[in-house]
Amino acid sequence: MYRGMDVISALQFSRSDIEHLIRVAEELRRRVEFGEKLEIAKGRILFTAFFEPSTRTRLSFQFAMTKLGGMVVDLGPEEVSSMAKGESPEDTLRTVDSYNPDVIVVRHREPGFAARAAEICKTPVINAGDGYNEHPTQALLDVYTIWRALGRIDGVRIGLMGDLKYGRTVSSLSYALSNFRDVEIHFVSPRELQPREEVLRVLDKRRVRYELHEKPDEVIEKLDVLYVTRLQKERMKPEDYERLKGSYIINYEYLKKFTHIPLIMHPLPRVWELTPDVDGLPQAIYFEQARNGLYIRMALIKEILGL
Ligand code: CP
């Protein structure tokens, strides 16, 4: 089903696809944690091209392939490639594709870039984030994290908070959750950072229940999960960032006034919107969330390579 597939949007994944990937991720996790040295992807090459900064996505893909027994080649920063001489990302990928890697993982600041890369390359392309548009593998790890923490995804009541306009994890997660029954999404953001129309249209079409809020106080006690995101400083005007900065902050002082504290997730990196004094709460699962990215990406690579 997945063999040779490009992964561009979270909308490509059905409920059964996600459940299958979770099962594969759990099996790989069990084997890795048992200390097994996997050779599933021996002789295969994953190429990573990040034209935008990343810690978790880039490294977890690289670790995932390495732990599957495969090899990783990384483009490196722009200044060491011929992009520093003015070569386009498209020509860079065209060249790499001709070296026959087995899978290409690409991140770029431009919405729609991953789809274009997939047209250029005969190698399967995985979208590791294209501007404000989508981040489908983040959605997979987010859903996997919810499943691990709650034992279910059906019926989850989730607050998606922060920069919902420019934050690509929120659109992809909304799409992934729309496969499940009785999900309730509470979007919490300043009015001008509400989710994009195209995201809400998909939710309407799929009859997902959602509400828009400006403050988390209105909903926090109803939620199973509060998913916090940072303002995407790099995608907004500096004056807008300065004005909206600090419009919401989740810290221990804020959370302790509620009788029920939901699970706290964050795709990371965090800046000021989620303070380190929350880290000690049992509900703070964002570093576990990042760790889950390793196993779900191992599962995805395994399936795309047909291993
Ligand atoms: N969540 C996420 O995409 O993190 P990075 O930007 O560090 O990859």
PDB file of N, CA, C and O in Angstrom, residues 128-162:
ATOM      1  N   ALA A 128       8.781  16.971   4.959  1.00  0.00           N
ATOM      2  CA  ALA A 128       9.166  17.206   6.360  1.00  0.00           C
ATOM      3  C   ALA A 128       8.786  18.623   6.785  1.00  0.00           C
ATOM      4  O   ALA A 128       9.343  19.170   7.737  1.00  0.00           O
ATOM      5  N   GLY A 129       7.823  19.209   6.060  1.00  0.00           N
ATOM      6  CA  GLY A 129       7.349  20.560   6.364  1.00  0.00           C
ATOM      7  C   GLY A 129       7.542  21.456   5.159  1.00  0.00           C
ATOM      8  O   GLY A 129       8.681  21.650   4.720  1.00  0.00           O
ATOM      9  N   ASP A 130       6.417  21.976   4.614  1.00  0.00           N
ATOM     10  CA  ASP A 130       6.527  22.927   3.492  1.00  0.00           C
ATOM     11  C   ASP A 130       5.827  24.219   3.889  1.00  0.00           C
ATOM     12  O   ASP A 130       4.614  24.363   3.786  1.00  0.00           O
ATOM     13  N   GLY A 131       6.632  25.150   4.369  1.00  0.00           N
ATOM     14  CA  GLY A 131       6.111  26.450   4.788  1.00  0.00           C
ATOM     15  C   GLY A 131       5.009  26.296   5.814  1.00  0.00           C
ATOM     16  O   GLY A 131       5.094  25.432   6.698  1.00  0.00           O
ATOM     17  N   TYR A 132       3.960  27.118   5.685  1.00  0.00           N
ATOM     18  CA  TYR A 132       2.846  27.043   6.630  1.00  0.00           C
ATOM     19  C   TYR A 132       1.889  25.896   6.288  1.00  0.00           C
ATOM     20  O   TYR A 132       0.920  25.659   6.988  1.00  0.00           O
ATOM     21  N   ASN A 133       2.164  25.187   5.191  1.00  0.00           N
ATOM     22  CA  ASN A 133       1.163  24.270   4.650  1.00  0.00           C
ATOM     23  C   ASN A 133       0.947  23.007   5.483  1.00  0.00           C
ATOM     24  O   ASN A 133      -0.084  22.859   6.148  1.00  0.00           O
ATOM     25  N   GLU A 134       1.926  22.104   5.468  1.00  0.00           N
ATOM     26  CA  GLU A 134       1.713  20.809   6.130  1.00  0.00           C
ATOM     27  C   GLU A 134       3.010  20.223   6.688  1.00  0.00           C
ATOM     28  O   GLU A 134       4.109  20.563   6.233  1.00  0.00           O
ATOM     29  N   HIS A 135       2.821  19.308   7.629  1.00  0.00           N
ATOM     30  CA  HIS A 135       3.928  18.558   8.218  1.00  0.00           C
ATOM     31  C   HIS A 135       3.354  17.180   8.566  1.00  0.00           C
ATOM     32  O   HIS A 135       3.096  16.870   9.725  1.00  0.00           O
ATOM     33  N   PRO A 136       3.134  16.352   7.519  1.00  0.00           N
ATOM     34  CA  PRO A 136       2.356  15.126   7.738  1.00  0.00           C
ATOM     35  C   PRO A 136       2.974  14.128   8.717  1.00  0.00           C
ATOM     36  O   PRO A 136       2.240  13.462   9.452  1.00  0.00           O
ATOM     37  N   THR A 137       4.306  14.017   8.743  1.00  0.00           N
ATOM     38  CA  THR A 137       4.871  13.009   9.660  1.00  0.00           C
ATOM     39  C   THR A 137       4.799  13.490  11.107  1.00  0.00           C
ATOM     40  O   THR A 137       4.782  12.685  12.035  1.00  0.00           O
ATOM     41  N   GLN A 138       4.740  14.809  11.310  1.00  0.00           N
ATOM     42  CA  GLN A 138       4.498  15.328  12.672  1.00  0.00           C
ATOM     43  C   GLN A 138       3.096  14.909  13.115  1.00  0.00           C
ATOM     44  O   GLN A 138       2.890  14.494  14.257  1.00  0.00           O
ATOM     45  N   ALA A 139       2.135  14.972  12.192  1.00  0.00           N
ATOM     46  CA  ALA A 139       0.768  14.557  12.530  1.00  0.00           C
ATOM     47  C   ALA A 139       0.732  13.082  12.920  1.00  0.00           C
ATOM     48  O   ALA A 139       0.029  12.696  13.865  1.00  0.00           O
ATOM     49  N   LEU A 140       1.499  12.269  12.201  1.00  0.00           N
ATOM     50  CA  LEU A 140       1.524  10.836  12.535  1.00  0.00           C
ATOM     51  C   LEU A 140       2.070  10.619  13.940  1.00  0.00           C
ATOM     52  O   LEU A 140       1.530   9.842  14.732  1.00  0.00           O
ATOM     53  N   LEU A 141       3.142  11.342  14.277  1.00  0.00           N
ATOM     54  CA  LEU A 141       3.719  11.136  15.617  1.00  0.00           C
ATOM     55  C   LEU A 141       2.818  11.740  16.687  1.00  0.00           C
ATOM     56  O   LEU A 141       2.755  11.228  17.815  1.00  0.00           O
ATOM     57  N   ASP A 142       2.096  12.786  16.347  1.00  0.00           N
ATOM     58  CA  ASP A 142       1.173  13.386  17.325  1.00  0.00           C
ATOM     59  C   ASP A 142       0.013  12.430  17.629  1.00  0.00           C
ATOM     60  O   ASP A 142      -0.347  12.225  18.794  1.00  0.00           O
ATOM     61  N   VAL A 143      -0.538  11.843  16.584  1.00  0.00           N
ATOM     62  CA  VAL A 143      -1.641  10.900  16.787  1.00  0.00           C
ATOM     63  C   VAL A 143      -1.138   9.663  17.536  1.00  0.00           C
ATOM     64  O   VAL A 143      -1.804   9.140  18.438  1.00  0.00           O
ATOM     65  N   TYR A 144       0.051   9.220  17.186  1.00  0.00           N
ATOM     66  CA  TYR A 144       0.676   8.075  17.884  1.00  0.00           C
ATOM     67  C   TYR A 144       0.846   8.401  19.375  1.00  0.00           C
ATOM     68  O   TYR A 144       0.570   7.571  20.250  1.00  0.00           O
ATOM     69  N   THR A 145       1.251   9.633  19.660  1.00  0.00           N
ATOM     70  CA  THR A 145       1.447  10.049  21.058  1.00  0.00           C
ATOM     71  C   THR A 145       0.115  10.049  21.817  1.00  0.00           C
ATOM     72  O   THR A 145       0.043   9.577  22.965  1.00  0.00           O
ATOM     73  N   ILE A 146      -0.934  10.544  21.176  1.00  0.00           N
ATOM     74  CA  ILE A 146      -2.253  10.558  21.820  1.00  0.00           C
ATOM     75  C   ILE A 146      -2.700   9.120  22.086  1.00  0.00           C
ATOM     76  O   ILE A 146      -3.173   8.780  23.174  1.00  0.00           O
ATOM     77  N   TRP A 147      -2.511   8.269  21.108  1.00  0.00           N
ATOM     78  CA  TRP A 147      -2.896   6.850  21.259  1.00  0.00           C
ATOM     79  C   TRP A 147      -2.126   6.202  22.406  1.00  0.00           C
ATOM     80  O   TRP A 147      -2.698   5.479  23.224  1.00  0.00           O
ATOM     81  N   ARG A 148      -0.831   6.490  22.498  1.00  0.00           N
ATOM     82  CA  ARG A 148      -0.019   5.880  23.572  1.00  0.00           C
ATOM     83  C   ARG A 148      -0.446   6.400  24.938  1.00  0.00           C
ATOM     84  O   ARG A 148      -0.428   5.678  25.926  1.00  0.00           O
ATOM     85  N   ALA A 149      -0.807   7.691  24.995  1.00  0.00           N
ATOM     86  CA  ALA A 149      -1.130   8.295  26.292  1.00  0.00           C
ATOM     87  C   ALA A 149      -2.548   7.954  26.744  1.00  0.00           C
ATOM     88  O   ALA A 149      -2.780   7.736  27.940  1.00  0.00           O
ATOM     89  N   LEU A 150      -3.492   7.895  25.803  1.00  0.00           N
ATOM     90  CA  LEU A 150      -4.901   7.704  26.178  1.00  0.00           C
ATOM     91  C   LEU A 150      -5.425   6.311  25.842  1.00  0.00           C
ATOM     92  O   LEU A 150      -6.505   5.930  26.294  1.00  0.00           O
ATOM     93  N   GLY A 151      -4.681   5.587  25.009  1.00  0.00           N
ATOM     94  CA  GLY A 151      -5.135   4.257  24.591  1.00  0.00           C
ATOM     95  C   GLY A 151      -6.221   4.326  23.518  1.00  0.00           C
ATOM     96  O   GLY A 151      -6.830   3.306  23.175  1.00  0.00           O
ATOM     97  N   ARG A 152      -6.498   5.511  23.012  1.00  0.00           N
ATOM     98  CA  ARG A 152      -7.537   5.684  21.973  1.00  0.00           C
ATOM     99  C   ARG A 152      -7.331   7.044  21.300  1.00  0.00           C
ATOM    100  O   ARG A 152      -6.667   7.920  21.873  1.00  0.00           O
ATOM    101  N   ILE A 153      -7.938   7.184  20.149  1.00  0.00           N
ATOM    102  CA  ILE A 153      -7.971   8.491  19.477  1.00  0.00           C
ATOM    103  C   ILE A 153      -9.437   8.924  19.312  1.00  0.00           C
ATOM    104  O   ILE A 153      -9.752  10.097  19.392  1.00  0.00           O
ATOM    105  N   ASP A 154     -10.311   7.940  19.104  1.00  0.00           N
ATOM    106  CA  ASP A 154     -11.744   8.253  19.024  1.00  0.00           C
ATOM    107  C   ASP A 154     -12.159   9.038  20.262  1.00  0.00           C
ATOM    108  O   ASP A 154     -11.741   8.718  21.387  1.00  0.00           O
ATOM    109  N   GLY A 155     -12.978  10.036  20.060  1.00  0.00           N
ATOM    110  CA  GLY A 155     -13.553  10.783  21.185  1.00  0.00           C
ATOM    111  C   GLY A 155     -12.607  11.758  21.849  1.00  0.00           C
ATOM    112  O   GLY A 155     -12.963  12.383  22.851  1.00  0.00           O
ATOM    113  N   VAL A 156     -11.396  11.923  21.296  1.00  0.00           N
ATOM    114  CA  VAL A 156     -10.446  12.824  21.965  1.00  0.00           C
ATOM    115  C   VAL A 156     -10.940  14.279  21.866  1.00  0.00           C
ATOM    116  O   VAL A 156     -11.470  14.702  20.844  1.00  0.00           O
ATOM    117  N   ARG A 157     -10.777  14.989  22.973  1.00  0.00           N
ATOM    118  CA  ARG A 157     -11.108  16.422  22.991  1.00  0.00           C
ATOM    119  C   ARG A 157      -9.784  17.169  23.096  1.00  0.00           C
ATOM    120  O   ARG A 157      -9.105  17.092  24.116  1.00  0.00           O
ATOM    121  N   ILE A 158      -9.431  17.838  22.021  1.00  0.00           N
ATOM    122  CA  ILE A 158      -8.093  18.431  21.939  1.00  0.00           C
ATOM    123  C   ILE A 158      -8.191  19.940  21.706  1.00  0.00           C
ATOM    124  O   ILE A 158      -9.020  20.394  20.922  1.00  0.00           O
ATOM    125  N   GLY A 159      -7.353  20.681  22.422  1.00  0.00           N
ATOM    126  CA  GLY A 159      -7.223  22.116  22.182  1.00  0.00           C
ATOM    127  C   GLY A 159      -5.957  22.346  21.381  1.00  0.00           C
ATOM    128  O   GLY A 159      -4.877  21.905  21.789  1.00  0.00           O
ATOM    129  N   LEU A 160      -6.079  22.983  20.232  1.00  0.00           N
ATOM    130  CA  LEU A 160      -4.906  23.328  19.417  1.00  0.00           C
ATOM    131  C   LEU A 160      -4.699  24.824  19.575  1.00  0.00           C
ATOM    132  O   LEU A 160      -5.568  25.618  19.203  1.00  0.00           O
ATOM    133  N   MET A 161      -3.595  25.190  20.173  1.00  0.00           N
ATOM    134  CA  MET A 161      -3.435  26.573  20.626  1.00  0.00           C
ATOM    135  C   MET A 161      -2.181  27.231  20.052  1.00  0.00           C
ATOM    136  O   MET A 161      -1.152  26.584  19.906  1.00  0.00           O
ATOM    137  N   GLY A 162      -2.298  28.517  19.735  1.00  0.00           N
ATOM    138  CA  GLY A 162      -1.117  29.274  19.314  1.00  0.00           C
ATOM    139  C   GLY A 162      -1.305  29.863  17.940  1.00  0.00           C
ATOM    140  O   GLY A 162      -2.332  30.459  17.638  1.00  0.00           O
TER     141      GLY A 162
END
